Amino acid sequence: MKRQDPIARFFKHMFSNPWQVRRYFSAIALHEIQKAIAASEKKHAGEIRFVVEAGLHPYEIICKKTPKKRAIELFGRLNIWDTEYNNGVLIYLLLADRDVEIVADRGIDRHVGHDGWEAICHEMEVLFRRGEFESGVLHGIEKISAALEQHFPLTGANKNEVSDKPVIL
């Protein structure tokens, strides 16, 4: 996460609301993201989940919760860690901080590693800075899918262990 003035960060989050997510992600865009995740999961044995949050509760800002900590919290809360092959991946976008985090279970993380996930986040952030939010998320899904295809190729029927539907908080 980029260093921010704590007071400015507090007010950015204080005035962020879930309805603001719709400024960046229309219903059609969210549906396209869901379709991209579903199509991706037909090519590998992994699971991908996308969560976008407008801002954190002011108390969480006072407690200095980072986007990474929030992503890890949601990774557990949404049971993304609970996949058969330990290959669930969360893409978490915190709009108020303009930050994207990828949290991956140990099965896929051992292959991609911190630097690999950071590279994908950076590529997504470049697209986000251009205002291309849907394209940024689709690009991230494509890159994550490629890693999952390489390390967890589909070898038979694939059960969907984690919902493909984007989560808006």
Coordinates of C-alpha atoms in Angstrom, one line a residue:
M1 CA 0.0 0.0 0.0
K2 CA 1.2 3.5 -0.8
R3 CA 1.9 5.7 2.2
Q4 CA -1.1 8.1 2.8
D5 CA -1.7 11.0 5.2
P6 CA -3.8 9.2 7.9
I7 CA -6.3 12.1 8.2
A8 CA -6.9 12.2 4.4
R9 CA -7.3 8.4 4.4
F10 CA -9.8 8.6 7.3
F11 CA -12.0 11.0 5.4
K12 CA -11.7 9.1 2.1
H13 CA -13.0 6.0 3.8
M14 CA -15.6 8.0 5.9
F15 CA -17.3 9.3 2.8
S16 CA -17.1 6.0 0.8
N17 CA -20.3 4.1 0.3
P18 CA -21.0 0.7 -1.4
W19 CA -23.2 2.5 -4.0
Q20 CA -20.0 4.3 -5.2
V21 CA -18.7 0.9 -6.5
R22 CA -21.3 1.2 -9.3
R23 CA -19.4 4.3 -10.6
Y24 CA -16.6 1.9 -11.5
F25 CA -18.4 -1.4 -12.0
S26 CA -21.8 -1.4 -13.7
A27 CA -24.1 -4.4 -13.4
I28 CA -23.0 -5.5 -16.8
A29 CA -19.3 -5.2 -15.8
L30 CA -19.9 -7.3 -12.7
H31 CA -21.7 -9.9 -14.8
E32 CA -18.7 -10.0 -17.3
I33 CA -16.3 -10.5 -14.4
Q34 CA -18.5 -13.3 -13.1
K35 CA -18.5 -14.9 -16.6
A36 CA -14.8 -14.5 -16.9
I37 CA -14.2 -16.3 -13.6
A38 CA -16.6 -19.1 -14.6
A39 CA -14.9 -19.5 -18.0
S40 CA -11.5 -19.5 -16.3
E41 CA -12.4 -22.2 -13.9
K42 CA -13.3 -24.5 -16.7
K43 CA -9.6 -24.6 -17.7
H44 CA -8.1 -25.4 -14.3
A45 CA -8.8 -26.9 -10.9
G46 CA -8.4 -23.6 -9.0
E47 CA -10.9 -21.1 -7.6
I48 CA -10.9 -17.3 -8.1
R49 CA -13.0 -14.8 -6.2
F50 CA -13.3 -11.0 -6.8
V51 CA -14.3 -8.6 -4.0
V52 CA -14.5 -4.9 -4.3
E53 CA -15.0 -2.6 -1.3
A54 CA -15.7 1.2 -1.4
G55 CA -14.1 1.9 1.9
L56 CA -13.4 0.6 5.4
H57 CA -15.3 1.5 8.6
P58 CA -13.7 4.5 10.3
Y59 CA -12.8 2.4 13.3
E60 CA -10.7 0.2 11.0
I61 CA -8.9 3.2 9.7
I62 CA -8.2 4.4 13.2
C63 CA -6.7 1.0 13.9
K64 CA -4.6 1.3 10.8
K65 CA -6.0 -1.7 9.0
T66 CA -4.2 -2.1 5.7
P67 CA -5.8 -3.3 2.4
K68 CA -3.6 -6.5 2.8
K69 CA -4.9 -7.2 6.3
R70 CA -8.5 -6.7 5.0
A71 CA -7.9 -9.0 2.1
I72 CA -6.5 -11.7 4.3
E73 CA -9.6 -11.3 6.6
L74 CA -12.0 -11.7 3.7
F75 CA -10.0 -14.6 2.3
G76 CA -10.8 -16.5 5.5
R77 CA -14.4 -15.1 6.0
L78 CA -15.4 -16.1 2.4
N79 CA -13.8 -19.6 2.8
I80 CA -11.5 -19.1 -0.2
W81 CA -8.9 -21.1 1.7
D82 CA -11.1 -24.1 2.0
T83 CA -10.5 -25.7 -1.4
E84 CA -9.5 -29.3 -2.0
Y85 CA -6.1 -28.4 -3.5
N86 CA -5.4 -25.3 -1.5
N87 CA -5.5 -23.2 -4.7
G88 CA -8.1 -20.5 -4.0
V89 CA -7.2 -16.9 -5.0
L90 CA -8.8 -13.7 -3.9
I91 CA -8.6 -10.5 -5.9
Y92 CA -9.5 -7.7 -3.5
L93 CA -9.9 -4.1 -4.6
L94 CA -10.3 -1.3 -2.0
L95 CA -11.4 1.8 -3.9
A96 CA -10.9 4.4 -1.3
D97 CA -7.2 3.5 -1.1
R98 CA -6.9 2.7 -4.9
D99 CA -5.3 -0.5 -3.9
V100 CA -5.6 -4.1 -5.2
E101 CA -4.4 -7.1 -3.3
I102 CA -4.2 -10.7 -4.3
V103 CA -4.3 -13.4 -1.5
A104 CA -3.7 -17.0 -2.6
D105 CA -3.8 -20.2 -0.7
R106 CA -0.6 -22.1 -0.1
G107 CA -1.0 -24.6 -2.9
I108 CA -0.8 -22.0 -5.7
D109 CA 1.2 -19.4 -3.7
R110 CA 4.2 -21.7 -3.5
H111 CA 4.3 -21.7 -7.3
V112 CA 3.6 -18.0 -8.0
G113 CA 5.0 -16.3 -4.8
H114 CA 4.8 -12.8 -3.6
D115 CA 6.7 -11.2 -6.5
G116 CA 4.3 -13.0 -9.0
W117 CA 1.2 -11.7 -7.3
E118 CA 2.7 -8.2 -6.9
A119 CA 3.4 -8.1 -10.7
I120 CA -0.2 -9.0 -11.5
C121 CA -1.4 -6.3 -9.0
H122 CA 0.8 -3.7 -10.6
E123 CA -0.5 -4.5 -14.1
M124 CA -4.0 -4.2 -12.8
E125 CA -3.3 -0.9 -11.1
V126 CA -1.9 0.5 -14.4
L127 CA -5.3 -0.2 -16.0
F128 CA -7.2 1.2 -13.0
R129 CA -5.2 4.5 -13.2
R130 CA -6.4 4.8 -16.8
G131 CA -10.0 4.4 -15.5
E132 CA -10.2 0.9 -17.0
F133 CA -11.6 -0.9 -13.9
E134 CA -13.4 -3.8 -15.7
S135 CA -10.4 -4.4 -18.0
G136 CA -8.1 -4.3 -15.0
V137 CA -10.0 -7.0 -13.2
L138 CA -10.4 -9.1 -16.4
H139 CA -6.7 -8.8 -17.0
G140 CA -6.0 -10.0 -13.4
I141 CA -8.3 -13.0 -13.8
E142 CA -6.6 -13.9 -17.1
K143 CA -3.1 -13.8 -15.4
I144 CA -4.2 -15.8 -12.4
S145 CA -6.0 -18.3 -14.6
A146 CA -2.8 -18.8 -16.6
A147 CA -0.9 -19.6 -13.4
L148 CA -3.6 -22.0 -12.2
E149 CA -3.7 -23.7 -15.6
Q150 CA 0.0 -24.2 -15.5
H151 CA 0.1 -25.6 -11.9
F152 CA -3.3 -27.0 -11.4
P153 CA -4.5 -28.2 -14.8
L154 CA -8.0 -29.6 -15.1
T155 CA -7.8 -33.4 -15.0
G156 CA -11.5 -34.3 -14.9
A157 CA -14.7 -32.8 -13.7
N158 CA -14.3 -29.6 -11.7
K159 CA -16.6 -28.8 -8.9
N160 CA -17.2 -25.1 -8.2
E161 CA -16.1 -24.8 -4.6
V162 CA -16.3 -21.0 -4.3
S163 CA -18.9 -18.8 -5.9
D164 CA -17.9 -17.0 -9.1
K165 CA -20.2 -14.0 -8.3
P166 CA -18.3 -10.8 -7.4
V167 CA -18.8 -9.5 -3.9
I168 CA -19.5 -5.8 -3.3
L169 CA -18.9 -4.5 0.3

